[in-house]
Coordinates of C-alpha atoms (C1' of nucleotides) in Angstrom, one line a residue:
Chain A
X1 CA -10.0 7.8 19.7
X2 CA -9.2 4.5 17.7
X3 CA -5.1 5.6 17.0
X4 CA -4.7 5.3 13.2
X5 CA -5.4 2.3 11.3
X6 CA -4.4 2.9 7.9
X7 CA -7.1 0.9 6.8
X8 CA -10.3 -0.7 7.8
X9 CA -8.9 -3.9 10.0
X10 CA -10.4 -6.7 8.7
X11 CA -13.9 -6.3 8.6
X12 CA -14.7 -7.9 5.2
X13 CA -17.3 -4.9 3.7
X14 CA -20.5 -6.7 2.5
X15 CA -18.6 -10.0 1.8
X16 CA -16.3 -8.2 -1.1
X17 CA -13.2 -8.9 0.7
X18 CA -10.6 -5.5 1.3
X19 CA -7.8 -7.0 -1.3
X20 CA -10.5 -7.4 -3.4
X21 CA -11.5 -3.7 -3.2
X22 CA -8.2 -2.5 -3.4
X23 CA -7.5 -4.2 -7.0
X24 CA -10.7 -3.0 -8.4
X25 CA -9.6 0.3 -9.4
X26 CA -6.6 -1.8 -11.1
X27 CA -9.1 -3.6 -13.0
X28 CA -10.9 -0.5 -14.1
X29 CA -8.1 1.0 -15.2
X30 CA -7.6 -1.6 -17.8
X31 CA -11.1 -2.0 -18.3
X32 CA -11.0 1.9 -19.8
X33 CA -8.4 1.7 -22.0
X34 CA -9.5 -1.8 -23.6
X35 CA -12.8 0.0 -23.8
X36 CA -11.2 3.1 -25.5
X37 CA -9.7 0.6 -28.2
X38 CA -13.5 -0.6 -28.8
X39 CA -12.9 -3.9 -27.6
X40 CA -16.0 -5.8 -26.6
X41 CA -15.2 -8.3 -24.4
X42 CA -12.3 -9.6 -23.2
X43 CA -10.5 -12.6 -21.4
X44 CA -9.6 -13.1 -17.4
X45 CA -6.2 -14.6 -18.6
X46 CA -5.9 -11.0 -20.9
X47 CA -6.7 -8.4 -18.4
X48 CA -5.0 -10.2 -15.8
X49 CA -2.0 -9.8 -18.1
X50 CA -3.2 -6.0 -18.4
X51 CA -3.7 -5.2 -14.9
X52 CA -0.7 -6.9 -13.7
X53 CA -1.9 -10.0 -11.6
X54 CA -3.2 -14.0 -11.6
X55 CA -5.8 -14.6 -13.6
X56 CA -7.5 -16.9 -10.8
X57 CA -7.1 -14.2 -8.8
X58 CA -9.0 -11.8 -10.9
X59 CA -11.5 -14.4 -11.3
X60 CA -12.3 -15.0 -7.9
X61 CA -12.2 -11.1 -7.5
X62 CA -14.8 -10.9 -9.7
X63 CA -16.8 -13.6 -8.7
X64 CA -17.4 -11.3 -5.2
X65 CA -19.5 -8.7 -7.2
X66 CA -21.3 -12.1 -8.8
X67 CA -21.0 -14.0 -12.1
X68 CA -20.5 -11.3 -14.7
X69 CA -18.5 -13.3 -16.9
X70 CA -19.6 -15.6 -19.9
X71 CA -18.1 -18.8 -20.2
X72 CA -15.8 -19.9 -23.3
X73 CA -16.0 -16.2 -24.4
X74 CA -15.0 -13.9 -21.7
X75 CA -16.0 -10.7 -20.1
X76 CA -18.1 -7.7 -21.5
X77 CA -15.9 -5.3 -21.0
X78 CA -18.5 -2.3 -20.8
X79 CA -20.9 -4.0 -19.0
X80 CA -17.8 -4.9 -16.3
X81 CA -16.7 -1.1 -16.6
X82 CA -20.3 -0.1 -15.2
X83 CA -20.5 -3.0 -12.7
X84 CA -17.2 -1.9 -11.0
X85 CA -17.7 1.3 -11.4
X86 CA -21.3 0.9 -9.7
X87 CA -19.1 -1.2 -6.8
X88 CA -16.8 1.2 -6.0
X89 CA -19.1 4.0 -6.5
X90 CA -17.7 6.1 -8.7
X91 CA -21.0 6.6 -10.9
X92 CA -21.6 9.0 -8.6
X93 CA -20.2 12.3 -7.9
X94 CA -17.5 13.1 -5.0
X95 CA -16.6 16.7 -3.9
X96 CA -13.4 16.2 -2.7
X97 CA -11.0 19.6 -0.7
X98 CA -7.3 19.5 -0.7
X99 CA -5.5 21.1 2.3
X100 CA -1.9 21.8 2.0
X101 CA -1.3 23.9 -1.2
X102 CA 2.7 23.4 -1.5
X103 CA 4.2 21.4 -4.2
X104 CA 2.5 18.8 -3.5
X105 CA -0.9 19.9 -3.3
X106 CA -0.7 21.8 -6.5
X107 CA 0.5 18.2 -8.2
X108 CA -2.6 17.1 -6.9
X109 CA -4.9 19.3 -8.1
X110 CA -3.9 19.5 -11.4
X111 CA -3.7 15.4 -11.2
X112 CA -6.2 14.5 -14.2
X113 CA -6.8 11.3 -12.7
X114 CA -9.1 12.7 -9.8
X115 CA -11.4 14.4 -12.4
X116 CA -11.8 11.3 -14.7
X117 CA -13.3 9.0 -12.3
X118 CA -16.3 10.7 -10.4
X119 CA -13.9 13.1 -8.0
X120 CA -14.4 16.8 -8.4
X121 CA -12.2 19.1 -6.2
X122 CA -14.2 20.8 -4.5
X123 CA -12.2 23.2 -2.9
X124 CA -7.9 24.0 -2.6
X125 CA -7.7 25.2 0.9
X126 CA -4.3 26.8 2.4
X127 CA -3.2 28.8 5.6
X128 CA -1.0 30.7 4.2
X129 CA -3.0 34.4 3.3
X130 CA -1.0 35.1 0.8
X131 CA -2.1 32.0 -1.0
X132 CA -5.8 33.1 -1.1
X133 CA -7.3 34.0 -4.2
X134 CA -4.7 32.7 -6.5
X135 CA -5.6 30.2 -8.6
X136 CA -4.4 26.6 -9.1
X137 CA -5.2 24.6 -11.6
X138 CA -8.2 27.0 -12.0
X139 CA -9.5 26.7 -9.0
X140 CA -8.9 29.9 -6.6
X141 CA -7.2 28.5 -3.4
X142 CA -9.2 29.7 -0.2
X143 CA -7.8 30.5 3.6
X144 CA -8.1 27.9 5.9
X145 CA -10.9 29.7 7.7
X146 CA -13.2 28.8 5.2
X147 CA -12.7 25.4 5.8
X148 CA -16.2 24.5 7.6
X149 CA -17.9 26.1 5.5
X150 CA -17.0 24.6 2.3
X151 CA -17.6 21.3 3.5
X152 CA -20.6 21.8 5.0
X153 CA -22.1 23.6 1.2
X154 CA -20.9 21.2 -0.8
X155 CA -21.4 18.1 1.3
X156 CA -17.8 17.0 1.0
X157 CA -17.1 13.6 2.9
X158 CA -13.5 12.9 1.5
X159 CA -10.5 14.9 2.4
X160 CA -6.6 15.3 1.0
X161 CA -4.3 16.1 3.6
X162 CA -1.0 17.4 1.8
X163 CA 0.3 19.9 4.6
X164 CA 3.5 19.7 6.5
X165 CA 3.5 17.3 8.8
X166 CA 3.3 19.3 12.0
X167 CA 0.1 20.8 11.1
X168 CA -1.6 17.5 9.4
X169 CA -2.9 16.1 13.0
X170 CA -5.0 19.5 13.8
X171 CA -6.0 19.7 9.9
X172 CA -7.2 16.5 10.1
X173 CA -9.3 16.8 13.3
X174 CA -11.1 20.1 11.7
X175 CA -12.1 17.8 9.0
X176 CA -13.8 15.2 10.6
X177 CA -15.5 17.7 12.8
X178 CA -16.7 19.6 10.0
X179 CA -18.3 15.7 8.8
X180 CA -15.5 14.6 6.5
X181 CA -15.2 11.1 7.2
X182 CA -12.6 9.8 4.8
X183 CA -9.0 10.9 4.6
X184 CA -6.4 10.7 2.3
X185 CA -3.0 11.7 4.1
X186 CA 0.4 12.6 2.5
X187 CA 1.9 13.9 5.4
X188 CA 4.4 11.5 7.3
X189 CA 2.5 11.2 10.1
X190 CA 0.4 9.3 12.4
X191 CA -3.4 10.5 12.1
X192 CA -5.4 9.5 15.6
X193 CA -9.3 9.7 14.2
X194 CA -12.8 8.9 15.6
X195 CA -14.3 5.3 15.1
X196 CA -16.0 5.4 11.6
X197 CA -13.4 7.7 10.2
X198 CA -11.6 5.8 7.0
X199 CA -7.7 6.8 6.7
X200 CA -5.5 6.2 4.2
X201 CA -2.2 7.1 4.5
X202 CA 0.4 7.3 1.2
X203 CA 4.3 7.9 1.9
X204 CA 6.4 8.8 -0.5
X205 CA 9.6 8.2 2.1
X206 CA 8.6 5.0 2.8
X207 CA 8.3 3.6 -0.2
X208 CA 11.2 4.4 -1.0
X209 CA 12.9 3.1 2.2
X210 CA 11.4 -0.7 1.6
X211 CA 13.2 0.0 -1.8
X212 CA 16.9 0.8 -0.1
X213 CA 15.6 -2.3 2.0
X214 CA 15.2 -4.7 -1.0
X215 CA 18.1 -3.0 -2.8
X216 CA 20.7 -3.3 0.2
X217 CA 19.7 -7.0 0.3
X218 CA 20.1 -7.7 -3.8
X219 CA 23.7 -5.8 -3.3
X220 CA 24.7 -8.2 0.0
X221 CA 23.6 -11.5 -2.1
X222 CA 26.0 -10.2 -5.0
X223 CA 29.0 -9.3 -2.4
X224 CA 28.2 -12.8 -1.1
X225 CA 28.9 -14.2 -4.3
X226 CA 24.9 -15.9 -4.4
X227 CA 23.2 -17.2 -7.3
X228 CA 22.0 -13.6 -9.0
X229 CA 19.2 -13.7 -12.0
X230 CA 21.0 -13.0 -15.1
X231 CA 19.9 -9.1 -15.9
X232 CA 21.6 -7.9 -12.3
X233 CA 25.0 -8.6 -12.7
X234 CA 25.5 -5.4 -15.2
X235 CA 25.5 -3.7 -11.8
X236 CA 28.6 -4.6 -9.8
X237 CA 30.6 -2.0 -9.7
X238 CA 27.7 0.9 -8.6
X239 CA 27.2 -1.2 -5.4
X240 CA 31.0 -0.8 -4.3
X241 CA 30.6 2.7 -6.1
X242 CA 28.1 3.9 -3.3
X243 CA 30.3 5.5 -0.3
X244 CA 28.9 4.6 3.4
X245 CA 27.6 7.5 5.7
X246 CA 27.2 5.7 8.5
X247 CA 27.2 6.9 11.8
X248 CA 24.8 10.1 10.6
X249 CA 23.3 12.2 13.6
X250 CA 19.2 11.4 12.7
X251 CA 18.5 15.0 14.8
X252 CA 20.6 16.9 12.5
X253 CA 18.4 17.1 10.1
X254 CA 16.3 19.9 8.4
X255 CA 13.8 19.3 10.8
X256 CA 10.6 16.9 10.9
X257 CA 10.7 15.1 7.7
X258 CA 8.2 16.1 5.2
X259 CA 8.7 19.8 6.0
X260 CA 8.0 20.8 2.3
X261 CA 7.1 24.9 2.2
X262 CA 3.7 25.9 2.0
X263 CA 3.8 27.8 -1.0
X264 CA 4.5 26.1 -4.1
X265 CA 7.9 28.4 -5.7
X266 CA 7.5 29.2 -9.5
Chain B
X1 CA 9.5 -10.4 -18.7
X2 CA 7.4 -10.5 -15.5
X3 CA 4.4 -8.2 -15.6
X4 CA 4.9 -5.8 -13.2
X5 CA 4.8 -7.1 -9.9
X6 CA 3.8 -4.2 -7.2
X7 CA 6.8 -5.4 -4.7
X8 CA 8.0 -8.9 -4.0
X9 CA 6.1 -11.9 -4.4
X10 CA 6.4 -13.4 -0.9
X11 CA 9.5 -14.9 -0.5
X12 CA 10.4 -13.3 2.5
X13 CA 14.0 -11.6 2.0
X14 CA 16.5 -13.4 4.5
X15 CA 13.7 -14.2 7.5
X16 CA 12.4 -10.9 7.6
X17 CA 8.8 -10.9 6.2
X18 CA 7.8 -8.3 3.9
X19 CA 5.0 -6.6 6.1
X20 CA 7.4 -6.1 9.2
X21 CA 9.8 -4.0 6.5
X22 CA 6.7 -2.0 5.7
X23 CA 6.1 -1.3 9.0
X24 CA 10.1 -1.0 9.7
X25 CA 10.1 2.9 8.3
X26 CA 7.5 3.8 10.3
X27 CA 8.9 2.6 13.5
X28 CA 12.2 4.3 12.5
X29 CA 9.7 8.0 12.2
X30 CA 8.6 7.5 15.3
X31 CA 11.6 6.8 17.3
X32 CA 13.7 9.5 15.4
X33 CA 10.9 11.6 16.9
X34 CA 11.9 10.8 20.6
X35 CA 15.3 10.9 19.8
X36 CA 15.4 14.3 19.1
X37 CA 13.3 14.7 22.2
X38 CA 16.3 13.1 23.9
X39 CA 14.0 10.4 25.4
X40 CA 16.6 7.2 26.4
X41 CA 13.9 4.5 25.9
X42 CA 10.9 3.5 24.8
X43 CA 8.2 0.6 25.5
X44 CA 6.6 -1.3 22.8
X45 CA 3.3 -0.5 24.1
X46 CA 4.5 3.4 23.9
X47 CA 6.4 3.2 21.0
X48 CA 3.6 1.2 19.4
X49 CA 0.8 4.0 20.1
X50 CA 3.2 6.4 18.5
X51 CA 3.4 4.3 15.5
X52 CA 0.0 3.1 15.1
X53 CA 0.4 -0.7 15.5
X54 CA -0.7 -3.2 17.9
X55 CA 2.5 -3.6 20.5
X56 CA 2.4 -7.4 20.1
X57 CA 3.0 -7.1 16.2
X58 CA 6.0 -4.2 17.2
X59 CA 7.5 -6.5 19.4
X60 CA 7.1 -9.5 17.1
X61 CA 8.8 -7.5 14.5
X62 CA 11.5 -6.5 16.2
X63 CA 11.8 -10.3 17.2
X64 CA 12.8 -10.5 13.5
X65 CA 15.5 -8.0 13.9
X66 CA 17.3 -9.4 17.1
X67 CA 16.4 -9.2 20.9
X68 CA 17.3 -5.4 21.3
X69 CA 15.2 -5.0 24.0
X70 CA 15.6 -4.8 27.9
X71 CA 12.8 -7.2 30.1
X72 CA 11.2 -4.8 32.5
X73 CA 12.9 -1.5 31.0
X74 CA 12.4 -1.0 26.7
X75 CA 13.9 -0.4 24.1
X76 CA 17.0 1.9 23.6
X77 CA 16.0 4.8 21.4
X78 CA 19.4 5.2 19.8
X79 CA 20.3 1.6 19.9
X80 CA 17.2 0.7 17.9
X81 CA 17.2 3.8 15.2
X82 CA 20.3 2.8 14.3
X83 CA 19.6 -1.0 14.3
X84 CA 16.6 0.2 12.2
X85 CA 18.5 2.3 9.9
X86 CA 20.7 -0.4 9.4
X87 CA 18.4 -3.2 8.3
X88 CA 16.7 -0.6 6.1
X89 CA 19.9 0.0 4.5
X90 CA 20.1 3.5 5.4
X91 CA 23.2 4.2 6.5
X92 CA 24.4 3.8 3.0
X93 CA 23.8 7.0 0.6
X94 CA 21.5 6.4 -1.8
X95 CA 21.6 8.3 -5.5
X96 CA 18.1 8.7 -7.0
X97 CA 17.0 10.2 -10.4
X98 CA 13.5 11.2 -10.6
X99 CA 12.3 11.3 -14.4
X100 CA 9.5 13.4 -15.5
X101 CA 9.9 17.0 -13.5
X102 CA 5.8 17.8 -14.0
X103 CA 3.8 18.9 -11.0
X104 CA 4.6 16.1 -9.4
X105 CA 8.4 15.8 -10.1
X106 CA 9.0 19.2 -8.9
X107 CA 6.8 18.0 -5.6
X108 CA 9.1 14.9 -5.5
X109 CA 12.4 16.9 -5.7
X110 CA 11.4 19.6 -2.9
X111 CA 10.2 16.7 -0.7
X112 CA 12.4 16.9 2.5
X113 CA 11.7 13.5 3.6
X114 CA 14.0 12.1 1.1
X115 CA 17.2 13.9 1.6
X116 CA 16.6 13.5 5.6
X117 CA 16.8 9.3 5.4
X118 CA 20.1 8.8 3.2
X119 CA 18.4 9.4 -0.3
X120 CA 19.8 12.0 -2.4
X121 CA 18.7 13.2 -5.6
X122 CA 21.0 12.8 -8.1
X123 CA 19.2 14.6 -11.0
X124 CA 16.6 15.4 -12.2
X125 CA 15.6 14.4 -15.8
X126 CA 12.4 15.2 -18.3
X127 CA 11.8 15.3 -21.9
X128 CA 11.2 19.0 -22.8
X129 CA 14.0 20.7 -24.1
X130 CA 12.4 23.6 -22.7
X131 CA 13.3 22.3 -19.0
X132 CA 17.0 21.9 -19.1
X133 CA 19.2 24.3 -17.5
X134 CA 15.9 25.3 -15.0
X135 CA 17.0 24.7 -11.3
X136 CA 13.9 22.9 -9.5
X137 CA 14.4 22.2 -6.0
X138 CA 18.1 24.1 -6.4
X139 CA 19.1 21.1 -8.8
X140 CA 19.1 21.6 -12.4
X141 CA 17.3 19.6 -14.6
X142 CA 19.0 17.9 -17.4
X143 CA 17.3 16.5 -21.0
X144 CA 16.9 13.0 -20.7
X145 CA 19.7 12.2 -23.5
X146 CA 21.7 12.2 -20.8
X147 CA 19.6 9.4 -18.8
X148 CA 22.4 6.4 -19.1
X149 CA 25.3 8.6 -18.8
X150 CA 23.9 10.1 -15.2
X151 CA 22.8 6.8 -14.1
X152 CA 26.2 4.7 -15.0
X153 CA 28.3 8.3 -13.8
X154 CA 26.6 8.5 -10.2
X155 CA 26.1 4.7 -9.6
X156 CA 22.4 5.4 -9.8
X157 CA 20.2 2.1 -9.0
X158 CA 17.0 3.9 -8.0
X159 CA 14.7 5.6 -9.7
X160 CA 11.4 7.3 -9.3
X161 CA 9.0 7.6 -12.6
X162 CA 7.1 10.7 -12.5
X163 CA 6.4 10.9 -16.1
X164 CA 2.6 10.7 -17.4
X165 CA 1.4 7.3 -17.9
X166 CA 2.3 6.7 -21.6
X167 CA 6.2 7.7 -21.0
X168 CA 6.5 5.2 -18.2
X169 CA 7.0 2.0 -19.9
X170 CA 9.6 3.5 -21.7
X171 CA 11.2 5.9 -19.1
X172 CA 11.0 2.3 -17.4
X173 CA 13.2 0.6 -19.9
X174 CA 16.0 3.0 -20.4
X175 CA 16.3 3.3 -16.4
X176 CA 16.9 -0.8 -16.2
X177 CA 18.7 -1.0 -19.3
X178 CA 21.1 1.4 -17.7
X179 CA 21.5 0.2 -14.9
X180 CA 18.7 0.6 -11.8
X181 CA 17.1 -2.2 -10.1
X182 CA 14.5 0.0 -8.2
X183 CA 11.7 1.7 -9.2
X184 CA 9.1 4.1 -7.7
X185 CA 6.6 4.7 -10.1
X186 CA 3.7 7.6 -10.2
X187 CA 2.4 7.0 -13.3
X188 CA -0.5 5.0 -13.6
X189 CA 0.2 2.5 -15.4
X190 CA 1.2 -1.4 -15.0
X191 CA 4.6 -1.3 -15.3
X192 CA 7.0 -4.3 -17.3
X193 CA 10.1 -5.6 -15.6
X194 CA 12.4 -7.9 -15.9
X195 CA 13.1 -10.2 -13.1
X196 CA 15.4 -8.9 -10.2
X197 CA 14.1 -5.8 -10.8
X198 CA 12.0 -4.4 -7.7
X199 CA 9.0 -2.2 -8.5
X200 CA 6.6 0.0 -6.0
X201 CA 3.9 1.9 -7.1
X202 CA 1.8 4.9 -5.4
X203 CA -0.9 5.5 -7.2
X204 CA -3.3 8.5 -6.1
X205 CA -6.1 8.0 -7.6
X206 CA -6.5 4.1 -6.7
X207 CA -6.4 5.5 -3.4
X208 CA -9.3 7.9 -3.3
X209 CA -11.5 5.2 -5.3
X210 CA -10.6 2.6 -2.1
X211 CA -11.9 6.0 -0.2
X212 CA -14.5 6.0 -2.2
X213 CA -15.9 2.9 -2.1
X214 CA -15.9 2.0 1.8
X215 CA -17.8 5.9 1.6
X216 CA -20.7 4.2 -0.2
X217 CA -21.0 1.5 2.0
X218 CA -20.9 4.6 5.1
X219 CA -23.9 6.1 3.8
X220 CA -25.9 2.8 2.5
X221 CA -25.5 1.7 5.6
X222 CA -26.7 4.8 6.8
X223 CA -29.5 5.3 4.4
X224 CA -30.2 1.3 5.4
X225 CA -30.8 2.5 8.8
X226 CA -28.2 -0.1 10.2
X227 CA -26.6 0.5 13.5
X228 CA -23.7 2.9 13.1
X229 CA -20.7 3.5 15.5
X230 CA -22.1 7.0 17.1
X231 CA -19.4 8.9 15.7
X232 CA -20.5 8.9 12.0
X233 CA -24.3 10.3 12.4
X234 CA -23.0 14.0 12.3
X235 CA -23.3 13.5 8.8
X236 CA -26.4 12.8 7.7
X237 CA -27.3 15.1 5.3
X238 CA -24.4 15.3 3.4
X239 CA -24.8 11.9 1.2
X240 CA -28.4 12.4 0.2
X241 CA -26.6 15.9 -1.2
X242 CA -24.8 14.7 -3.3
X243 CA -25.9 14.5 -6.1
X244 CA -25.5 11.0 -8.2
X245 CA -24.4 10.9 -11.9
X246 CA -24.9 7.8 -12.7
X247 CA -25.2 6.4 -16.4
X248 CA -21.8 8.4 -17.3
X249 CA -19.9 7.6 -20.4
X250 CA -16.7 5.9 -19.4
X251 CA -15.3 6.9 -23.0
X252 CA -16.2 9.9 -22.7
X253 CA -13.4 11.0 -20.4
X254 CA -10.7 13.1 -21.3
X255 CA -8.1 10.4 -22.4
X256 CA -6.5 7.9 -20.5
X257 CA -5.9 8.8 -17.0
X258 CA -3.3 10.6 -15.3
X259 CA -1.9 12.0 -18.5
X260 CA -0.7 15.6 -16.5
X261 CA 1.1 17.5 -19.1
X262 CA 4.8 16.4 -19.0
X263 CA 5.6 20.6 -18.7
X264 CA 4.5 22.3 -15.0
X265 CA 2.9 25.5 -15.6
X266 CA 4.0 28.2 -14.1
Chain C
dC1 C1' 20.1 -11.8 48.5
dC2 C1' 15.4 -12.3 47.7
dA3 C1' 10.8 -11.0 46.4
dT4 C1' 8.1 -8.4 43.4
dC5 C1' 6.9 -6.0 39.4
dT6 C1' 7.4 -4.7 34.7
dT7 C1' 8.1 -5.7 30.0
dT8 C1' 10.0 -8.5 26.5
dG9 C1' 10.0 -12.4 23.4
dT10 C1' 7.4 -16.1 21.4
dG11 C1' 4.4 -20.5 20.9
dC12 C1' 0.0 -21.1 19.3
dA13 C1' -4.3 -20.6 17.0
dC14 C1' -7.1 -18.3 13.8
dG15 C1' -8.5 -15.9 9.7
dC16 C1' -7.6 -13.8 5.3
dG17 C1' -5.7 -14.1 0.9
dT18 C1' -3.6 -16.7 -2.8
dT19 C1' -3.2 -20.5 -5.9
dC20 C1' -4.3 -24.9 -7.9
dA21 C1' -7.1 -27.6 -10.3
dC22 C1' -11.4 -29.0 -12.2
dA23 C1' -16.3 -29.4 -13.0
dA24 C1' -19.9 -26.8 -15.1
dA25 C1' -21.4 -23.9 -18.8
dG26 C1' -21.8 -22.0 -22.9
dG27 C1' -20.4 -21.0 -27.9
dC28 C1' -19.4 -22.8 -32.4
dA29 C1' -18.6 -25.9 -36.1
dT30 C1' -20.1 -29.7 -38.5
Chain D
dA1 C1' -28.7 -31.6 -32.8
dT2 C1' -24.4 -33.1 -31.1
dG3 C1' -19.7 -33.1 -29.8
dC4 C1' -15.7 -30.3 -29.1
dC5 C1' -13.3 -26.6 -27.3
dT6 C1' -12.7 -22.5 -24.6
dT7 C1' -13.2 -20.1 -20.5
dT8 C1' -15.6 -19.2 -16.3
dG9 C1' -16.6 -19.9 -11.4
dT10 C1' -15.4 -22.1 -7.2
dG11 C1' -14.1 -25.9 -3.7
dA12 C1' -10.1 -27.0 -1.2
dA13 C1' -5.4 -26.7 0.4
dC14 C1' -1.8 -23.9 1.8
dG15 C1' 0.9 -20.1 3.6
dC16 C1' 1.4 -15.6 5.6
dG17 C1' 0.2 -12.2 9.0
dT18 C1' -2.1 -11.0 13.3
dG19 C1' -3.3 -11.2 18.0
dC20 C1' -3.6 -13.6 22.4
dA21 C1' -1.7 -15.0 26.3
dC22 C1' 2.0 -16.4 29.1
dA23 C1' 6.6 -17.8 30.6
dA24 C1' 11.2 -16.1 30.9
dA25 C1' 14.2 -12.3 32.0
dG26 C1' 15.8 -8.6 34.1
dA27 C1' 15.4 -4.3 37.0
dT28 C1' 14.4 -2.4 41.4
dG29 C1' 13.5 -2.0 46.3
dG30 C1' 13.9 -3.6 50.7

DNA sequence: CCATCTTTGTGCACGCGTTCACAAAGGCAT
DNA sequence: ATGCCTTTGTGAACGCGTGCACAAAGATGG
């Protein structure tokens, strides 16, 4: 029981390094829409722009898959659409089941993004009986009993964890021993899964907290009187604005964090 | 105008470097978790299992923070939540807007894990007239006329775009132009900031496509007959099911992705 | 008070990722 | 055909993050 590695450690996947992988879908992204627009091929230094990073980055990204590129003009851009695409294997088609039909879960399945690049949910799967049978997004949500069974007929490999927290650990071990073997996890927790299990973990608390992080810093440097670029000096007074609750009791809170309710209120 | 940056270049904010204040919340979880099992203190190899990290980079990181730990005993539980909580800036209370109340808004607004960690949300804004007045989450939401007013009234200076992709940019704008220096973005989209301006973005369907990819390389591998880690051979069958798609039409999707309807159906 | 045992804190080395800078390659105009 | 101009692809250097391994520190028992 490898305890949960959010991502694969370091084990560079048939030489395409795991950065690499992880801006692809960035590059796709602005791949589609530039392909949307009709344009035929386009520039590292211009969809660097697009996707938001160095262009010799993105050229040495793209340099891993091989030498798409043509010099002094640029980059097909449909012909790199289908290359990454092919990559990250999206030109084929992924079942995909969502566990955890609260708020969140019902974002996600009506999330047009999942259907527009090769994911198809599969299945919306919730313990709550009174859940079963009513549809989200179209798609009928089914008791968690069913859960083997659905991934076992439709050969689904990836799973979304979206329950609360407390019940994402035993969720997640019914997956893998029904044969999913990637997870996606929104619960704020730490999932312990089997070597050859893939986790990814997203956190909407914690983003936010390395935000209060960075903001508490910017606000110290202005106290302190520091050299401050230009556009965040309109915000002195919030800073001073914002009262202190230290000294807060972490246990009384409503419970383990994450605790969202199961069924989604209308 | 810096294109959007995901979070800080590397200019590691006053010694502590960036990936030890990623890792900081999730040290925090975990010993909030003992705390409230009254446990006095903790060792970096336990606390380290708890939080999924290797006990050499736990105790490295807290190096950063101080020596707040005991040779031959631990760390104290309480001592170190609220050195923790500190550093992350959480003892302060922290006004949020979150703009665009969609599916995912109304997911955002119910989620307990921000109220429980000194974030509270301060309204709740999105475009359709339709919207204002309705209580999501017992807060009612408010037409985004009144964006700059909310955010200069409450001292806002984070905000969370949950808006579909082609509002973001300019949901973006207004926010900094009023005031916020933090932003939590949902929308898929590249996002243009000034400098000093800290951007974070959670993108769900990059994540499944990272899934996604490291699945195809599971079952080429598989299908390649290359040594596999035991654990993953449960699944045999499952990737020559599915069927493949290729040769799709990447125009041919329904519109640029993630645009979820800026109204949640009920 | 001393010996022993546990656990922290960190110096060091290594590898991944990023960035610079430039040679090679190809289009295009003349 | 030839030379110029643009843009790719990559070698090399650098810096950050990770993990190892161990010395220092302190608690604990006798």
């Amino acid at each position: 029981m490898a305890t949960g590695r959010t991502h694969r450690p370091a084990t560079r996947s048939r030489g395409i390094p795991e950065a690499t992988v992880a801006r692809l879908p960035l590059y796709l992204r602005a791949l589609t829409a530039l392909s949307e627009r009709s344009v035929p091929t386009v520039s590292s230094e211009e969809l660097a722009a697009a996707a938001g990073v160095n262009s010799a980055k993105l050229r040495k990204d793209f340099s891993y898959l091989g030498s798409y590129g043509t010099r002094g003009v640029g980059y097909d851009v449909e012909y790199l659409v289908y290359q990454i695409s092919r990559e990250l294997g999206l030109t084929q088609d992924w079942p995909v089941v969502i566990v955890g039909i609260g708020n969140l879960g019902a974002a996600l399945a009506n999330y047009g993004g999942f259907a527009s690049r090769g994911f198809r949910v599969a299945a919306l799967i919730d313990a709550d009986p009174a859940m079963a049978g009513k549809p989200v997004a179209g798609i009928p949500v089914q008791h968690t009993d069913e859960l083997e069974k659905i991934i076992q007929d439709e050969g689904v490999s990836i799973g979304v964890i979206a329950t609360p927290a407390g019940a994402a650990q035993q969720v997640c071990e019914r997956l893998v021993a029904a044969g999913v073997t990637s997870i996606l996890n929104f619960a704020p927790t730490v999932l312990s899964v089997p070597d050859g299990v893939d986790v990814r973990k997203v956190d909407l608390s914690i983003e936010l907290q390395i935000l209060a992080f960075h903001e508490q810093r910017k606000a110290g440097e202005l106290a302190a009187g520091a050299v401050v670029p230009a556009a965040a000096s309109r915000q002195e007074t919030a800073a001073v604005r914002r009262g202190a609750a230290a000294g807060r009791e972490p246990a009384a809170d409503q419970g383990p964090d994450g605790d969202v309710p199961a069924v989604m209120p209308t």
